[in-house]
Amino acid sequence: MNAGFDFDNSYARDLPGFFVDQQAARFPAPGLVLLNTALAQELGLDPASLSGQAGAALFSGQALPEGAHPLAQAYAGHQFGGFSPQLGDGRALLLGEIVTPGAERRDIQLKGSGRTPFSRGGDGKAALGPVLREYLIGEAMHALGVPTTRALAVTTTGERVERPGFPPGAVLTRVAASHIRIGTFQFFAARRDTDSIRKLADYTIARHDPALSGADDRYLKFFDAVLDRQARLVARWMHIGFIHGVMNTDNMTISGETIDYGPCAFMDTYHPETVFSSIDTGGRYAYARQPVIAQWNLARFAETLIGLFDAETDPIPMLTERLADFPSLYAGYWLAGMRGKLGLATEEAGDLDLVNDGLALLERHGVDYTLAFRRLSDAMRGEGDAFAALFGDAGGPDEWLARWRARAEREKTPPEARAGAMDGVNPLYIPRNHKVEEALEAASDRNDMEPFERFLDVLAKPFEQREGLEDYTRPPPADFAGYQTFCGT
Ligand code: AMP
Ligand code: MG
C-alpha cells in the first residue's frame, strides 16, 4: 500500500551511523481513533485509503507503506541542566520523509511504537491520554500561527500500558520539518566526532537553510539562522501564554518548530513564574524563563559547532557575540508582537514600558492573560467595562487604560480597524487546561471522543468568536487550582 506516501528518505540515505533500523512492536488490535484529513490532503496523501483498518495498520506501524525505511534516530541532550550522552528515539520511529505538493520535505514519525535500542528503562509505549493531548495542543498551536510539528493520526493498539489506571496504549503519527534537535548535534559532540557533526551540519543546512549550502561562512550563518528561528518561536510562545514545560536540548529543534508536547500548558492567570510540570520543582522552565533557557540551549548548540571552523578562525568570539545578541533579538520579536496585541502598528519609545506596566497590572490583580487582551479590543471599540471587570477591585486598570488610549490615538488607523487587528492576534479560544482534561477524560475513561472532537473544532479557529462557545473562553473554576502536568507519558 502506498496511499500517496512518496517517500524520499534523505536522512537514512545521507546519514548512516546516525540511527538504527528498527521495526514497530506487534500490537494485538490496532484501531484508528483520529485521522487529520486536512493535513493528509496538504501532504498529498489520500485520506480515503488511510481510513479504517488500513489506516490503523499503517499508523500503528503494523503495515509499512511502500518506500518507508523505519528507523530510530540517535540524539543526546541536556535534561534539566544535566547532560545525557545517549537519549535517542526510545519510543518513536521515523518512517521516512515525503515531499508535499508544496515541495516541502516532511518527516513522518510514529510515537509510541515500541522499544528501540534507545529505550533505556522505558517500555517504548505511549498512553492514549498524552497522545491525544499532543494532538490537540499541537493542532491548536498550528491554528494560532506558531511553528510546530503536526499530528496526522492517532491509533489505539488494543493493549493497555503500564501507567496509573492501565490506560489504553496509543500511537501518534507526527509530522515535522525534521526531527533534528540540538541534542542530535550533542550526540556526536559528546563523542568528539567532528566528521559526523560536519556531515550533520551540512545535511541540516541543505534541508533547512539551503541558501547557505556551500558558502564558506555557512556554519556561522547557520547558527544565526537557528538563533533567529528560536527567538521568533519563543516570542510566539510568550505572546499566547504557552509554557513548553520541558525545554531540554533534545526537545529543541533546528527547524524552529515546537516539538514534544509533554507537560506543556497554557497559562490562565498571568504570572511570570507559572509552572505546570510536576517535575519542574525548581521552576527552571517557568513561563518567564523560556527566553533565557532558549539562550542557554543555544549556547550548548554553539559548543557543538566549534570544531567545524578552520585553524585560522577562532569561532568562540564570533559565536559568543551572536549568543550575547540573542536577548535583544528575542526582545525585538517579543515587543513587535506585544505591540500588535495592544493594537499598535507604529513604534514609540514608551511602548516597552506601556507593555510591561500592563503585564505588571495583570500580575498584581491575578487577571486571566488570554481574556485580558481579548477584552482590550472591546475597550478599543469604546466599550471598556468588560476589560475593567477582569480586575475585581474598581478602578484598578483605569490609569493604565488612559495611558494606553492616549497612545492608541496616535495610530493612523481608525479604532475599529485597530480592534479588528487585535482580535486577529489575541486568541479567544486556547486549550485551557480544565477543558483539555475534560476532553481527555471522556476519551480515555469513557471511550467518548465527542468532547475532544468538538474542542478540536473550536481550537481550529482561535481568533473567530462564535455563538454558543462561551464555555471555552472561561478561566478554570476555582476548584481547579494547582493543575499539574506530567512527563512520564
Ligand atoms: P521526552 O521527555 O519525551 O522528551 O523523552 C526523553 C527521552 O526519553 C527520549 O530519549 C525518549 O525517547 C525517551 N522516552 C520517553 N518515554 C519513553 C518510553 N515510554 N519508553 C522508552 N523511551 C522513552
Ligand atoms: Mg523529547
Short mmCIF file of C-alpha atoms and ligand atoms in Angstrom, two decimals, residues 73 75-76 79-80 86-92 111-112 114-116 118-127 134 163 174 181 244 246 248 250-251 259-263 279 487-489, ligand 1:
data_model
loop_
_atom_site.label_atom_id
_atom_site.label_comp_id
_atom_site.label_asym_id
_atom_site.label_seq_id
_atom_site.Cartn_x
_atom_site.Cartn_y
_atom_site.Cartn_z
CA GLN A 73 17.32 8.41 15.49
CA TYR A 75 20.48 12.00 19.96
CA ALA A 76 21.78 13.22 23.30
CA GLN A 79 17.75 17.42 30.64
CA PHE A 80 17.10 19.99 33.38
CA GLN A 86 22.63 8.98 24.88
CA LEU A 87 18.89 9.54 24.62
CA GLY A 88 17.55 8.90 21.11
CA ASP A 89 14.16 7.69 19.88
CA GLY A 90 13.22 5.40 22.73
CA ARG A 91 9.63 5.05 21.62
CA ALA A 92 9.50 6.59 18.19
CA LYS A 111 5.48 7.88 18.54
CA GLY A 112 4.63 5.09 20.98
CA GLY A 114 7.56 0.14 20.93
CA ARG A 115 11.04 -0.34 22.28
CA THR A 116 14.23 0.54 20.42
CA PHE A 118 17.45 3.84 22.83
CA SER A 119 14.63 2.90 25.19
CA ARG A 120 16.82 2.53 28.30
CA GLY A 121 14.37 1.51 31.04
CA GLY A 122 11.23 2.64 29.17
CA ASP A 123 8.57 0.44 27.58
CA GLY A 124 8.59 2.29 24.26
CA LYS A 125 4.85 2.85 24.54
CA ALA A 126 2.51 5.81 24.87
CA ALA A 127 -0.87 6.10 26.56
CA GLU A 134 -0.14 16.24 21.93
CA ARG A 163 0.69 3.66 33.70
CA ARG A 174 3.73 13.12 13.94
CA ARG A 181 17.46 18.63 17.52
CA HIS A 244 6.56 24.28 26.97
CA VAL A 246 10.44 20.61 29.26
CA ASN A 248 15.64 20.21 27.29
CA ASP A 250 16.74 17.25 22.95
CA ASN A 251 13.36 18.98 22.74
CA ILE A 259 8.24 19.80 19.49
CA ASP A 260 7.26 17.33 22.21
CA TYR A 261 4.04 18.34 23.86
CA GLY A 262 4.55 16.61 27.17
CA PRO A 263 3.99 18.69 30.27
CA ILE A 279 8.90 17.50 37.95
CA CYS A 487 6.33 13.98 31.78
CA GLY A 488 6.08 10.22 32.09
CA THR A 489 3.70 9.84 29.21
P1 AMP B 1 10.90 13.25 26.41
O1 AMP B 1 10.94 13.64 27.84
O2 AMP B 1 9.57 12.72 25.95
O3 AMP B 1 11.43 14.30 25.50
O4 AMP B 1 11.86 11.97 26.27
C1 AMP B 1 13.19 11.97 26.71
C2 AMP B 1 13.84 10.64 26.33
O5 AMP B 1 13.16 9.55 26.96
C3 AMP B 1 13.82 10.33 24.86
O6 AMP B 1 15.02 9.65 24.54
C4 AMP B 1 12.64 9.42 24.71
O7 AMP B 1 12.73 8.59 23.59
C5 AMP B 1 12.71 8.63 25.99
N1 AMP B 1 11.41 8.09 26.41
C6 AMP B 1 10.34 8.79 26.89
N2 AMP B 1 9.32 7.96 27.19
C7 AMP B 1 9.74 6.71 26.88
C8 AMP B 1 9.16 5.39 26.97
N3 AMP B 1 7.93 5.21 27.44
N4 AMP B 1 9.90 4.35 26.57
C9 AMP B 1 11.15 4.50 26.10
N5 AMP B 1 11.76 5.69 26.00
C10 AMP B 1 11.07 6.78 26.39
#
